[in-house]
Short mmCIF file of C-alpha atoms and ligand atoms in Angstrom, two decimals:
data_model
loop_
_atom_site.label_atom_id
_atom_site.label_comp_id
_atom_site.label_asym_id
_atom_site.label_seq_id
_atom_site.Cartn_x
_atom_site.Cartn_y
_atom_site.Cartn_z
CA UNK A 17 149.83 145.32 77.78
CA UNK A 18 147.14 144.87 80.38
CA UNK A 19 144.88 147.23 82.29
CA UNK A 20 144.98 146.96 86.07
CA UNK A 21 142.07 147.86 88.34
CA UNK A 22 141.77 147.66 92.11
CA UNK A 23 139.05 146.85 94.64
CA UNK A 24 138.91 145.90 98.32
CA UNK A 25 138.69 142.20 99.25
CA UNK A 26 138.32 142.51 103.02
CA UNK A 27 140.21 142.63 106.28
CA UNK A 28 142.23 139.76 107.75
CA UNK A 29 141.66 138.48 111.30
CA UNK A 30 144.58 140.59 112.48
CA UNK A 31 143.26 143.75 110.80
CA UNK A 32 145.23 144.05 107.52
CA UNK A 33 143.33 145.42 104.56
CA UNK A 34 143.48 143.12 101.53
CA UNK A 35 143.02 144.33 97.96
CA UNK A 36 142.19 142.61 94.72
CA UNK A 37 143.79 143.63 91.44
CA UNK A 38 142.30 142.68 88.09
CA UNK A 39 144.51 142.42 85.01
CA UNK A 40 142.62 142.59 81.71
CA UNK A 41 144.05 142.28 78.20
CA UNK A 42 142.61 143.34 74.85
CA UNK A 43 140.83 139.98 74.41
CA UNK A 44 139.07 140.55 77.76
CA UNK A 45 141.01 137.73 79.39
CA UNK A 46 141.04 138.53 83.12
CA UNK A 47 143.25 137.56 86.02
CA UNK A 48 142.38 138.52 89.62
CA UNK A 49 145.18 138.64 92.20
CA UNK A 50 144.93 139.23 95.93
CA UNK A 51 147.52 140.90 98.15
CA UNK A 52 146.90 138.10 100.67
CA UNK A 53 149.48 135.48 99.66
CA UNK A 54 149.90 137.11 96.23
CA UNK A 55 147.18 134.64 95.34
CA UNK A 56 145.58 134.17 91.91
CA UNK A 57 141.84 134.04 92.62
CA UNK A 58 140.53 133.71 89.12
CA UNK A 59 141.66 133.38 85.50
CA UNK A 60 138.91 133.83 82.93
CA UNK A 61 139.69 132.72 79.37
CA UNK A 62 137.46 132.14 76.32
CA UNK A 63 136.42 128.59 75.46
CA UNK A 64 135.78 127.20 71.96
CA UNK A 65 132.34 128.91 71.90
CA UNK A 66 133.69 132.28 73.02
CA UNK A 67 132.28 131.87 76.53
CA UNK A 68 134.56 132.98 79.37
CA UNK A 69 135.48 130.17 81.76
CA UNK A 70 137.20 130.56 85.13
CA UNK A 71 139.91 127.89 84.97
CA UNK A 72 141.40 128.06 88.48
CA UNK A 73 140.22 126.85 91.87
CA UNK A 74 139.63 129.41 94.59
CA UNK A 75 137.35 130.80 97.27
CA UNK A 76 134.97 133.75 97.42
CA UNK A 77 135.80 134.63 101.01
CA UNK A 78 139.05 136.04 102.39
CA UNK A 79 138.53 134.05 105.61
CA UNK A 80 138.73 130.83 103.57
CA UNK A 81 142.11 131.89 102.18
CA UNK A 82 143.26 132.54 105.73
CA UNK A 83 142.13 129.16 107.05
CA UNK A 84 142.94 126.83 104.11
CA UNK A 85 146.04 124.65 104.03
CA UNK A 86 146.06 123.70 100.33
CA UNK A 87 148.06 126.74 99.13
CA UNK A 88 145.29 127.47 96.60
CA UNK A 89 146.57 129.95 93.99
CA UNK A 90 149.27 131.36 96.25
CA UNK A 91 152.86 132.49 95.92
CA UNK A 92 155.09 130.02 97.75
CA UNK A 93 158.35 130.69 99.60
CA UNK A 94 160.99 130.95 100.76
CA UNK A 95 161.35 127.37 99.66
CA UNK A 96 158.62 125.69 97.63
CA UNK A 97 158.19 121.92 98.11
CA UNK A 98 160.01 119.81 100.71
CA UNK A 99 163.23 120.01 102.69
CA UNK A 100 163.94 116.76 104.57
CA UNK A 101 163.52 117.22 108.33
CA UNK A 102 163.62 120.99 107.67
CA UNK A 103 167.36 120.84 108.04
CA UNK A 104 170.22 122.15 105.93
CA UNK A 105 173.73 123.47 106.30
CA UNK A 106 175.02 126.52 104.49
CA UNK A 107 178.58 127.90 104.61
CA UNK A 108 179.33 125.41 107.41
CA UNK A 109 176.42 126.51 109.61
CA UNK A 110 173.43 124.32 110.47
CA UNK A 111 169.87 125.62 110.11
CA UNK A 112 166.62 124.14 111.43
CA UNK A 113 163.39 125.20 109.74
CA UNK A 114 159.84 124.68 110.99
CA UNK A 115 158.51 121.21 110.03
CA UNK A 116 154.89 121.56 108.95
CA UNK A 117 154.50 118.40 106.83
CA UNK A 118 155.10 115.42 109.08
CA UNK A 119 158.85 115.23 109.56
CA UNK A 120 159.58 117.75 106.86
CA UNK A 121 159.42 121.40 105.85
CA UNK A 122 156.93 122.18 103.06
CA UNK A 123 156.25 125.35 101.06
CA UNK A 124 157.99 127.77 103.44
CA UNK A 125 156.88 126.45 106.83
CA UNK A 126 154.22 127.30 109.40
CA UNK A 127 153.39 130.71 107.94
CA UNK A 128 154.76 130.73 104.41
CA UNK A 129 154.54 133.49 101.82
CA UNK A 130 151.05 132.19 100.93
CA UNK A 131 149.77 133.65 104.21
CA UNK A 132 151.67 136.95 104.10
CA UNK A 133 150.25 140.31 103.10
CA UNK A 134 152.14 141.60 100.04
CA UNK A 135 152.36 145.26 99.09
CA UNK A 136 151.20 146.03 95.57
CA UNK A 137 152.20 148.51 92.90
CA UNK A 138 150.59 148.90 89.49
CA UNK A 139 153.18 149.43 86.75
CA UNK A 140 153.19 149.73 82.95
CA UNK A 141 153.91 146.01 82.78
CA UNK A 142 151.31 144.77 85.28
CA UNK A 143 151.23 144.29 89.02
CA UNK A 144 154.34 144.12 91.21
CA UNK A 145 153.97 142.52 94.64
CA UNK A 146 156.66 142.96 97.27
CA UNK A 147 157.33 141.11 100.49
CA UNK A 148 160.31 141.52 102.81
CA UNK A 149 160.96 138.34 104.78
CA UNK A 150 162.88 139.15 107.97
CA UNK A 151 166.04 137.31 108.94
CA UNK A 152 165.19 134.19 110.97
CA UNK A 153 161.62 133.91 109.64
CA UNK A 154 160.69 130.19 109.76
CA UNK A 155 164.39 129.58 110.57
CA UNK A 156 165.88 130.94 107.31
CA UNK A 157 168.97 133.16 107.42
CA UNK A 158 169.08 136.69 105.97
CA UNK A 159 166.52 139.36 105.16
CA UNK A 160 165.08 138.41 101.79
CA UNK A 161 163.34 140.99 99.59
CA UNK A 162 161.03 139.45 97.00
CA UNK A 163 159.38 141.20 94.06
CA UNK A 164 156.93 139.30 91.91
CA UNK A 165 155.62 140.85 88.69
CA UNK A 166 152.36 139.45 87.34
CA UNK A 167 151.71 140.54 83.76
CA UNK A 168 149.17 139.63 81.15
CA UNK A 169 149.88 140.03 77.44
CA UNK A 170 147.60 140.05 74.43
CA UNK A 171 148.60 136.52 73.41
CA UNK A 172 146.73 135.39 76.55
CA UNK A 173 149.93 134.71 78.50
CA UNK A 174 150.12 135.27 82.23
CA UNK A 175 153.78 135.74 83.20
CA UNK A 176 155.11 135.48 86.72
CA UNK A 177 158.50 137.11 87.05
CA UNK A 178 160.23 136.44 90.38
CA UNK A 179 163.11 138.57 91.67
CA UNK A 180 164.81 138.35 95.06
CA UNK A 181 167.87 139.65 96.88
CA UNK A 182 169.24 138.89 100.32
CA UNK A 183 171.71 140.49 102.73
CA UNK A 184 173.19 137.06 103.55
CA UNK A 185 173.51 133.79 101.65
CA UNK A 186 170.20 131.96 101.94
CA UNK A 187 167.84 129.44 100.38
CA UNK A 188 165.30 130.57 97.76
CA UNK A 189 162.89 128.49 95.67
CA UNK A 190 159.84 130.57 94.77
CA UNK A 191 156.82 129.24 92.93
CA UNK A 192 153.08 129.63 92.48
CA UNK A 193 150.51 127.05 93.58
CA UNK A 194 147.55 127.67 91.29
CA UNK A 195 145.28 124.69 90.71
CA UNK A 196 144.00 124.62 87.13
CA UNK A 197 140.84 122.99 85.87
CA UNK A 198 140.59 123.73 82.14
CA UNK A 199 136.95 122.63 82.00
CA UNK A 200 136.04 125.24 84.62
CA UNK A 201 136.74 125.59 88.34
CA UNK A 202 133.43 123.92 89.29
CA UNK A 203 133.34 121.21 86.61
CA UNK A 204 134.45 118.23 88.74
CA UNK A 205 137.69 116.26 88.48
CA UNK A 206 140.50 116.86 86.01
CA UNK A 207 140.81 113.13 85.29
CA UNK A 208 139.64 113.35 81.67
CA UNK A 209 141.87 116.33 80.84
CA UNK A 210 145.19 115.81 79.08
CA UNK A 211 148.69 116.53 80.31
CA UNK A 212 151.99 116.52 78.48
CA UNK A 213 155.32 117.11 80.22
CA UNK A 214 158.42 117.88 78.22
CA UNK A 215 160.73 115.74 80.31
CA UNK A 216 162.64 112.51 79.67
CA UNK A 217 163.46 112.12 83.37
CA UNK A 218 161.89 112.57 86.80
CA UNK A 219 163.37 112.71 90.28
CA UNK A 220 162.68 109.47 92.17
CA UNK A 221 160.99 110.10 95.54
CA UNK A 222 160.41 108.14 98.73
CA UNK A 223 157.11 107.64 100.54
CA UNK A 224 157.37 111.08 102.13
CA UNK A 225 157.63 112.58 98.60
CA UNK A 226 161.28 113.45 99.22
CA UNK A 227 163.55 113.01 96.20
CA UNK A 228 166.17 110.35 96.87
CA UNK A 229 168.76 111.99 94.59
CA UNK A 230 168.22 109.52 91.74
CA UNK A 231 167.24 110.89 88.34
CA UNK A 232 165.26 108.23 86.50
CA UNK A 233 164.11 107.79 82.89
CA UNK A 234 160.34 108.05 82.34
CA UNK A 235 160.46 105.36 79.64
CA UNK A 236 158.16 102.44 80.38
CA UNK A 237 156.58 104.13 83.43
CA UNK A 238 153.26 105.95 84.00
CA UNK A 239 155.36 109.08 84.52
CA UNK A 240 156.08 109.07 80.79
CA UNK A 241 153.90 112.04 79.84
CA UNK A 242 155.94 113.04 76.80
CA UNK A 243 152.81 112.70 74.64
CA UNK A 244 149.46 114.28 75.64
CA UNK A 245 148.00 111.74 78.09
CA UNK A 246 144.58 111.59 79.77
CA UNK A 247 145.38 112.29 83.43
CA UNK A 248 143.08 109.54 84.74
CA UNK A 249 144.45 106.79 82.47
CA UNK A 250 147.32 105.66 84.70
CA UNK A 251 146.91 107.73 87.86
CA UNK A 252 145.95 104.70 89.96
CA UNK A 253 148.50 102.27 88.49
CA UNK A 254 150.30 100.04 90.97
CA UNK A 255 153.60 101.80 90.10
CA UNK A 256 155.30 102.53 93.45
CA UNK A 257 155.97 106.22 92.78
CA UNK A 258 152.24 106.82 92.16
CA UNK A 259 151.22 104.73 95.16
CA UNK A 260 153.54 106.70 97.46
CA UNK A 261 152.00 110.03 96.42
CA UNK A 262 148.39 108.87 95.90
CA UNK A 263 148.60 109.96 92.25
CA UNK A 264 150.80 112.41 90.38
CA UNK A 265 152.85 114.58 92.72
CA UNK A 266 156.35 114.44 91.29
CA UNK A 267 159.12 116.60 89.97
CA UNK A 268 160.01 116.24 86.30
CA UNK A 269 163.41 117.27 84.92
CA UNK A 270 162.60 119.72 82.14
CA UNK A 271 164.39 118.82 78.88
CA UNK A 272 167.26 121.05 77.72
CA UNK A 273 167.35 123.18 80.88
CA UNK A 274 169.86 126.01 80.52
CA UNK A 275 168.28 128.83 82.52
CA UNK A 276 166.41 130.28 79.53
CA UNK A 277 162.65 129.89 79.06
CA UNK A 278 161.81 126.27 78.13
CA UNK A 279 158.50 124.60 77.49
CA UNK A 280 157.67 122.48 80.55
CA UNK A 281 154.08 121.30 80.10
CA UNK A 282 150.97 121.40 77.95
CA UNK A 283 147.43 120.61 79.14
CA UNK A 284 143.96 120.72 77.57
CA UNK A 285 140.30 119.94 78.19
CA UNK A 286 138.25 118.68 75.25
CA UNK A 287 134.95 119.94 76.69
CA UNK A 288 136.03 123.61 76.51
CA UNK A 289 138.90 123.28 74.02
CA UNK A 290 141.03 125.37 76.41
CA UNK A 291 144.77 124.67 76.35
CA UNK A 292 147.53 125.73 78.71
CA UNK A 293 151.23 125.82 77.87
CA UNK A 294 153.64 126.34 80.77
CA UNK A 295 157.21 127.49 80.25
CA UNK A 296 159.90 128.32 82.77
CA UNK A 297 163.55 129.25 83.28
CA UNK A 298 163.73 126.83 86.25
CA UNK A 299 165.01 123.23 86.01
CA UNK A 300 161.98 121.35 87.39
CA UNK A 301 158.21 121.17 87.27
CA UNK A 302 155.98 119.58 89.92
CA UNK A 303 152.84 118.17 88.35
CA UNK A 304 150.48 117.65 91.29
CA UNK A 305 147.05 116.16 90.58
CA UNK A 306 145.30 117.56 93.67
CA UNK A 307 145.37 114.23 95.52
CA UNK A 308 144.99 115.83 98.94
CA UNK A 309 142.10 118.19 98.16
CA UNK A 310 139.23 117.29 100.48
CA UNK A 311 136.24 119.55 99.77
CA UNK A 312 136.86 122.17 102.44
CA UNK A 313 136.48 125.07 102.82
CA UNK A 314 133.72 126.01 100.38
CA UNK A 315 135.00 127.16 96.97
CA UNK A 316 133.84 129.89 94.57
CA UNK A 317 130.10 129.96 93.79
CA UNK A 318 129.42 127.34 96.49
CA UNK A 319 131.52 124.77 94.63
CA UNK A 320 133.50 122.09 96.44
CA UNK A 321 137.18 121.54 95.91
CA UNK A 322 137.32 117.77 96.07
CA UNK A 323 140.19 115.38 95.44
CA UNK A 324 141.63 115.80 91.93
CA UNK A 325 139.41 118.75 90.98
CA UNK A 326 142.49 120.71 89.93
CA UNK A 327 146.14 120.22 89.00
CA UNK A 328 149.20 122.35 89.75
CA UNK A 329 152.21 123.01 87.55
CA UNK A 330 154.81 124.36 89.97
CA UNK A 331 158.07 125.49 88.40
CA UNK A 332 160.94 124.92 90.83
CA UNK A 333 164.43 123.80 91.75
CA UNK A 334 164.21 120.07 92.41
CA UNK A 335 162.68 119.39 95.85
CA UNK A 336 165.05 118.52 98.69
CA UNK A 337 167.98 119.68 96.52
CA UNK A 338 169.94 120.86 99.56
CA UNK A 339 170.56 117.21 100.44
CA UNK A 340 171.62 116.27 96.92
CA UNK A 341 174.65 118.13 95.53
CA UNK A 342 173.96 116.61 92.09
CA UNK A 343 170.81 118.79 91.90
CA UNK A 344 171.07 122.49 91.05
CA UNK A 345 171.12 124.34 94.39
CA UNK A 346 168.35 126.78 95.38
CA UNK A 347 170.85 129.15 96.96
CA UNK A 348 170.92 132.90 96.65
CA UNK A 349 174.22 134.61 97.40
CA UNK A 350 174.46 137.74 99.53
CA UNK A 351 173.73 140.81 97.40
CA UNK A 352 173.34 138.85 94.15
CA UNK A 353 170.05 139.04 92.27
CA UNK A 354 167.90 135.90 91.97
CA UNK A 355 165.55 135.67 89.01
CA UNK A 356 163.06 133.19 87.59
CA UNK A 357 160.34 133.50 84.98
CA UNK A 358 157.36 131.21 84.47
CA UNK A 359 154.64 131.74 81.86
CA UNK A 360 151.17 130.25 81.50
CA UNK A 361 149.80 130.69 77.99
CA UNK A 362 146.15 129.92 77.29
CA UNK A 363 144.84 128.95 73.87
CA UNK A 364 142.30 126.76 72.11
CA UNK A 365 142.70 123.27 70.70
CA UNK A 366 143.09 123.23 66.95
C1 BGC B 35 152.99 119.15 96.91
C2 BGC B 35 152.08 118.15 97.58
C3 BGC B 35 151.40 118.85 98.73
C4 BGC B 35 150.64 120.02 98.21
C5 BGC B 35 150.01 120.79 99.33
C6 BGC B 35 152.16 120.26 96.42
O1 BGC B 35 152.97 121.21 95.82
O2 BGC B 35 153.74 118.58 95.86
O3 BGC B 35 152.78 117.04 98.02
O4 BGC B 35 150.56 118.00 99.43
O5 BGC B 35 151.48 120.86 97.50
O6 BGC B 35 148.84 121.36 98.93
#
């Protein structure tokens, strides 16, 4: 069980007070979470020499969280990843969402959950954040109530437990957009770190990163990450999927999905020995290698968040699933509970 402490972060441009909550476990691992966007600001874990390393990208200033468009560390919703042309039909009715990524809707729209102020409650298990998304927000039907529990256990696991209910049928695909750098947030690119994804298949995507509906075997492609693989080894290969996305930015189909917690990915950095194992109850994982990071705004301790300085492991329903009935649908039914659990366990290389 973790201890939770609170401090003030600052005030947003429109006058909301933002707090920071620190979760600490018995090994002194620490996670700092902000009520602005439900964002993870920092995760400090011990390296092979017992030194604590902050392994996530972030900013020191609240104003940088308000102005950034990289979703650094934030909770994402109502619908993480892309919906083609921001359009879907549900129960015979057509809906048009805000398109904030070229022709498409990405990560909840113009003002997604990453830019909302969440209310916080400390509990025996950790920190519960709540946000009530009004009906019609960003074009989505129904009033959606979301509760996210962040908890930290003594095996150095950060769990994110997502619960939601709605008063109408609606779309729901919640995730978290933390960028990890297991050599330290200010250590440069993640290209010499290793990634392993427990997936035999990925969802083929077009040049707008929209899944086409095809589920393709990883065998013989640079998306075969079934064994620990140095991220930089094939990231620039002439393989079309990588060229379209400017690196890794794809959805993998997690092996043996059945709605229970399954291992999705493993990552490690030799320089610190720090490892990260990600598990989830959701069917997909987006491994994004930070291809669009561009150095601005200034990061923690005057660091710069340049291209490929961090990677995300976003648990999710497959992107653009609403267009592809063969994909599991990110739909929440009126009055029925929605639940997903994703865990990030930190360790050391043996
Ligand atoms: C997406 C990228 C997108 C990025 C935005 C990722 O989850 O997969 O395509 O550019 O978020 O920061």
